[in-house]
Amino acid sequence: VKLIQSACSCFRMAVWDLSVTVEDLGADAPPVTLSVTSDLHVGGVILKLVQKTREFDWSDHALWWEQKQKWLLRTAWALEKYGIHADARLVFMPQHKPLKLGLPNGKTVQLRASFSSPVFQTVIGICRMLNIRHPEELSLLRPVEEKRKKKDKDITEELYDLTGVPLSSVSRPSMYNGMPAHFVDSAEMEAVYKMLSVTQPPPAPEVVAKQYRPASVVDKAHINGRWLDSSRSLLQQGIQENDRLWLRFKYHAFYDIEPKYDVVRLTQLYEQARWAILLEDIDCTEEEMMLFGALQYHISKVAQSEPQLLASTAAMDDLESALQSLEVKLEGESSSASEMLDNMTAPELNDYLKIFRPKRLTLKGYKLYWVKFQDTSISYFKSKEESFGEPIQQINLKGCEVAPDVNIAANKFLIRLLIPSPEGMNEVYLRCEDEEQYAQWMAACRLASKGKSLADSSYQSEIQSISSFLAMQKTKSGSHGKTPAADESINTHSLVSPRYHKKYKAKQLTPRILDAYQNVSLLTLTDAIMRFLQIWQSLPDFGLAYVVVRFKGSRKDEVLGIAPNKLIRIDLGVGDVVKTWRYNNMKQWNVNWDIKQMAIEFEGNINIAFSCVTAECRIVHEFIGGYIFMSTRNRENSNTLNEELFHKLTGGHEAL
Amino acid sequence: MDDIDAMFSDLLGEMDLLTQSLGENTEPPHPSLPSTDKEVNFSIGFTDLNESLNELEDNDLDALMNDLMADLNASEEKLAAEIEGLKPTPKADLPQSAPTAPKGPSPSLPHPTPSLPSPASPESGSSRTVTSPASSATSPLPPPQSSKPSMEEIEAQVKADKIKLALEKLKEAKVKKLVVKVMLNDGSSKTLMVDERQNVREVLENMFEKTHCDCNVNWSLCETNHELQLERLFEDHENMVEPLLAWTRDSENQVLFKEMPEKYEVFKNPQNFYLWKKDRKTLKDMKDKDKEILIKENFCGTSIIVPDLEGVLHLKEDGKKSWKQRLFQLRASGIYYVPKGKTKSSRDLVCFVQFDNVNVYYGQDFKSKYKAPTDFCFVLKHPQIQKESQYIKYLCCDDARTMKLWVTGIRIAKYGAALYENFKASEKKAAVNAMFSNRNSPSSSSQSTPSPTIKAKSPSQANGHAPQPSGGTITQDLGDIPPPPPPPSDHTFSHPPPGSGSSPPPPPPLAAKNSIKLHPKHRQPASRSPASPASLDPLPSPPPPPPTEDSSDAPPDFLPPPPPAANFPPPPPSAANFPPPPPSAANFPPPPPSAACFPPPPPLSSMPLPPPPAALDLPPPPPDPSFLPPPLPPQAFTGAGAPPPPPPPPPTAAPPPLGAGPKLAVRSSGSLKKTPPVPPKRTTPSLQGAGGGGGEGGGDGDFMSELMLAMRKKRGNV
């Protein structure tokens, strides 16, 4: 008021016409014309505008200056201060608009995101709505165009609609049962939450094959050119209502993962990692691929059988969990007597099996014996009748390696044992008659190799997982070329990258995945997901974002790899790491926006400078600053995000 | 030999009787003995035990006895009397060669495992044999799974309760225990009883107590494989017994207790592993802050990061003596190599080995054994493999640094976060220890640095010190002896007989516990005994050490005597030894002073149990003084006193930690006050003399005088 008064008294400002397009009146509606003076503040303009138009909820609306690509968010600023004159084309529109957001799990949600705040804040809002903690690790990028062919069946895409979520609940979400309250409103909303928090079943191999796969480091580098600028708003970056963007974990420095609170975060992180593996976004060895495959299989199986697991553990508050664990304890105590009895009457397996010892130089081949499995040892006898006497041999399986050799079509159910002894490893093959027998004995062998006896509680589940894996192979071989049989079945090709589709047939792949599977088959869902993420994170190339650059003084393109803790310089030709610089030795970095060059100074007078080829300088700049920001997070302030610091470290270019 | 045998069989028989008298179900003590041989019939276990016992030196036996004693819960009192009777007699010299204690039957051997129908009667002792009631049902044949049919009957409840009880007992009884002989790097050894539930960390703590070393993080237990010329350090979280069970019956494998700087090197200088490509200077000048960051990055995140090692190593070809070069890569999932003609791209790598089922070992002297290009070799093999086999993978590096990189890298990949946890625990322990030692010694700064006493000795021992003690090497022994700390502990063991009666309660037979309990008893005698012992303190300490340390030499004479009567014999030898030591000199002198420190504290300290390790050490000393002939030692000391000055630092360093315990104890222990006063007086004179002798000796003197002051204060308060 004071300001206006003083302004009024000083100048008699001329009145001029300002035309404002009101988006909500429709595209064809003519702009509304207002009479204003230059000292009128933006708030005043909005007030006049609202008075001139119909009743409406304008609370989310703001003015956008089209020519300057700029929001007029400071309502106390006078038009003059913004430099707005009669030729300005202003648009009055909601700040939150629907956006189609591709999630790491491949699903698309439609939600209302802020088009006016810096993307950094927009992402915070989105993550709040989706219930993802540590939004600073995520960002938005423009999607890779999908292959043309797909156009015809575009319509089939499923959209999870979150546009109905009131903005108020986003700014201050209340939690109910561990999920934001807005997900409890209706069955549809609950379904959305389930999509967010439960891992997706393995994709069909064709789907994987159809996806865009970067073939080289340069391809991977191109993807990084798509990240949006965190310090500017969506609208400023040309994103329109209902446009499609991807939400991804950008900074691979995952802070403080807590399965109890991070259900959605963990699930989406897992999905992003899984796709990175399947699409060979990150390289791994064949052994690692098999382990990833086994974990995917396990995760999808567990997630299907108990889809509420993650959600329910999250929903449990402290008291509840305490009570529950107490219950378990009591139960355990009361049952300990019967448990001990069970232990005492140590279960055994007794049956006729064919045994073969390849090491022996005999040509005898398989011979039928009465075999007894007790504790962690197998003993075999000539016949059942002689089983009271001394066994021909007793073999302790503790510490041994167990490998399956199964071909259902050929009715071959072989257990290959590699049994350690002081002299080396001894090979022993056990040949079973059928699936059922095989599952029982295989499970026993596996447990024994880990030093567990048949009495172990995991025995039954081990048998089950073996049978289900067998069943999977069965449907596979049975449904050659036909449409997939039971929905239970998973094509092992779904679990590995397309490279292995060519290299191995599904039935060749199954035993290898099964082999890796035995080490993870008893993990809980959360543990399995965590394991997957850990293995992913320990891959040598984990977290590397590539950018093709040209170093000062160099005549060829090279690749800069930006890792969470360092920069690496990679020779494009050989693929070798030429040089490594760590952030903690970094003294300062500068961006010359004019010549699009970045200069970095490290301790010890090391200076490097490069221009960026496949991405803008600001992207490299933001990556580096972002990672430095991530490293400043700590326990004390883990709940508050120092947004200012983030922009300080990553922004700066718009000032120029 | 015969004596010992007789003694043990007597003892065992006694125990048998006792346990039987205690009722069928309660026989806790008994199992421990037979259980050393698990999976073997009781009778077999018995003979084996005897056999293995024969291989022990008798002071080992004392220690062992001590441990065993702890197992006797209810019966201890009666037994104590018996044992006292027995103890004195055993005195035979036993061949002490056997490096390891009795082990279970070699795993490879098929065990008959006859299942005894006896329903869970603990009597059977050996764990496996008891198939329990179910055995009747199971053995028949077909119904393998139907385990509890018979039990479901009406009386089942009652029966079940009984069985449950029996099972609990059994479970306890099932606990396997090994007698493990641990070699120190001075050639001496310590014998421990290791419970199958114990991990390496616990055994290490045990060793700390027994050796009075400085507890720094480098101390490790290692296993050696004689036949394959391998050595591997046990990780602190590993189970101790398991790898030992893999040894073959006739193996010459050993367990070593020594400092391995590479054990936690990666946490002290992470840059050497994670930034190994950088030049040497950068690595050396690395700032602490940057080291911390490295550790945080690689060990404190959601996943442990393995150093990205890549390089050409020599691989021994299967069955041949030739080595061929390959480009290897270490990844968290295993070791890979780049096949010929392929790129280094991950997907082309060929898996060489994964770590789930193998351990990494240092190879020793492979140049001559396998014609390796260098002696910097490491080996990957399944822990069960003990002999040459095609399943062993031999790799050879160009230099020591590369080998360290790879072995450490593999350990990180294999053990992950556990390594860091281990390190933190070790560091804590070392810090606590250092704290005590600093508080103790006034001249701590100089003293604290010199590491463990043992280390100090080792050099002297290195001079052709054969692990097996021979009478001739007495002088050298003395040198070793100085490390006094160990000896005292042994002494405590020797005393067990008297003490055992009182101490037995601690069922978990930890030597430490026993010794602690013993102290009180010792104390009293010590305190009561005329001043003479106290005055001896400085000197006396030397004598005791010899017996304990080089168990081999004097042990026979010493150990048996533990009881008071025995005291006399030992002193003479020690006295005889003394004269020589002074000349030999420099090395030894230090020890005496340290020894001197201990004696006084012990009596006092006994009360304050707080610093357990220290406390343990102390108790022993008191007895020692009483044993020794006062007159002789002092002389030796003073003579030695002069030379010591130079060496003192190292020895003193060791004492500080020990002394710390005592000191604190002094302050805290109110009740004992009376006894202490006497000893101090005597000690002071001797100390002063020593102080005069050597400038540096003053440090010790200071310590002593401080102690004196403290004691006077105490007295004053009283």
mmCIF file of C-alpha atoms in Angstrom, chain A residues 254 270 273-274 277 282-296 299 516-517 519-520 523 527-543, chain B residues 302-306 331-334 336 354 356 413:
data_model
loop_
_atom_site.group_PDB
_atom_site.id
_atom_site.type_symbol
_atom_site.label_atom_id
_atom_site.label_comp_id
_atom_site.label_asym_id
_atom_site.label_seq_id
_atom_site.Cartn_x
_atom_site.Cartn_y
_atom_site.Cartn_z
ATOM 1 C CA PHE A 254 21.138 -43.533 -2.997
ATOM 2 C CA TYR A 270 14.826 -51.945 -8.670
ATOM 3 C CA ALA A 273 18.186 -51.211 -12.348
ATOM 4 C CA ARG A 274 16.492 -54.212 -13.899
ATOM 5 C CA ILE A 277 20.594 -54.618 -17.003
ATOM 6 C CA ILE A 282 25.293 -51.159 -17.957
ATOM 7 C CA ASP A 283 27.606 -54.006 -18.811
ATOM 8 C CA CYS A 284 27.966 -57.113 -16.751
ATOM 9 C CA THR A 285 29.462 -60.541 -17.123
ATOM 10 C CA GLU A 286 27.537 -63.630 -18.005
ATOM 11 C CA GLU A 287 27.726 -64.936 -14.445
ATOM 12 C CA GLU A 288 26.404 -61.687 -13.145
ATOM 13 C CA MET A 289 23.633 -61.730 -15.721
ATOM 14 C CA MET A 290 22.568 -65.163 -14.560
ATOM 15 C CA LEU A 291 22.475 -63.986 -10.986
ATOM 16 C CA PHE A 292 20.435 -60.953 -11.964
ATOM 17 C CA GLY A 293 18.144 -63.289 -13.824
ATOM 18 C CA ALA A 294 17.773 -65.543 -10.828
ATOM 19 C CA LEU A 295 16.993 -62.599 -8.591
ATOM 20 C CA GLN A 296 14.413 -61.258 -11.004
ATOM 21 C CA ILE A 299 11.509 -61.332 -6.873
ATOM 22 C CA ALA A 516 22.496 -69.040 -9.569
ATOM 23 C CA TYR A 517 19.041 -69.231 -8.101
ATOM 24 C CA ASN A 519 21.975 -68.952 -3.623
ATOM 25 C CA VAL A 520 19.096 -66.540 -3.483
ATOM 26 C CA LEU A 523 15.655 -64.382 0.399
ATOM 27 C CA ASP A 527 16.256 -58.756 0.778
ATOM 28 C CA ALA A 528 16.165 -59.965 -2.778
ATOM 29 C CA ILE A 529 15.554 -56.467 -4.059
ATOM 30 C CA MET A 530 18.332 -55.134 -1.897
ATOM 31 C CA ARG A 531 20.646 -57.849 -3.129
ATOM 32 C CA PHE A 532 19.806 -57.006 -6.705
ATOM 33 C CA LEU A 533 20.595 -53.367 -6.071
ATOM 34 C CA GLN A 534 23.811 -54.214 -4.297
ATOM 35 C CA ILE A 535 25.093 -56.320 -7.118
ATOM 36 C CA TRP A 536 24.083 -53.639 -9.544
ATOM 37 C CA GLN A 537 25.910 -51.035 -7.522
ATOM 38 C CA SER A 538 29.041 -53.092 -7.346
ATOM 39 C CA LEU A 539 29.331 -53.365 -11.108
ATOM 40 C CA PRO A 540 32.392 -51.475 -12.234
ATOM 41 C CA ASP A 541 30.458 -49.117 -14.470
ATOM 42 C CA PHE A 542 27.702 -48.416 -12.006
ATOM 43 C CA GLY A 543 26.528 -44.851 -11.807
ATOM 44 C CA THR B 302 24.448 -49.724 0.412
ATOM 45 C CA SER B 303 26.938 -52.016 -1.211
ATOM 46 C CA ILE B 304 30.586 -52.694 -0.635
ATOM 47 C CA ILE B 305 32.770 -51.588 -3.481
ATOM 48 C CA VAL B 306 35.600 -53.858 -4.499
ATOM 49 C CA ARG B 331 34.926 -57.920 -9.739
ATOM 50 C CA ALA B 332 32.612 -58.262 -6.805
ATOM 51 C CA SER B 333 31.289 -61.439 -8.367
ATOM 52 C CA GLY B 334 34.615 -63.140 -8.854
ATOM 53 C CA TYR B 336 37.615 -63.039 -14.523
ATOM 54 C CA GLN B 354 33.834 -67.118 -7.757
ATOM 55 C CA ASP B 356 31.536 -68.565 -2.467
ATOM 56 C CA ALA B 413 34.881 -59.204 -2.417
#
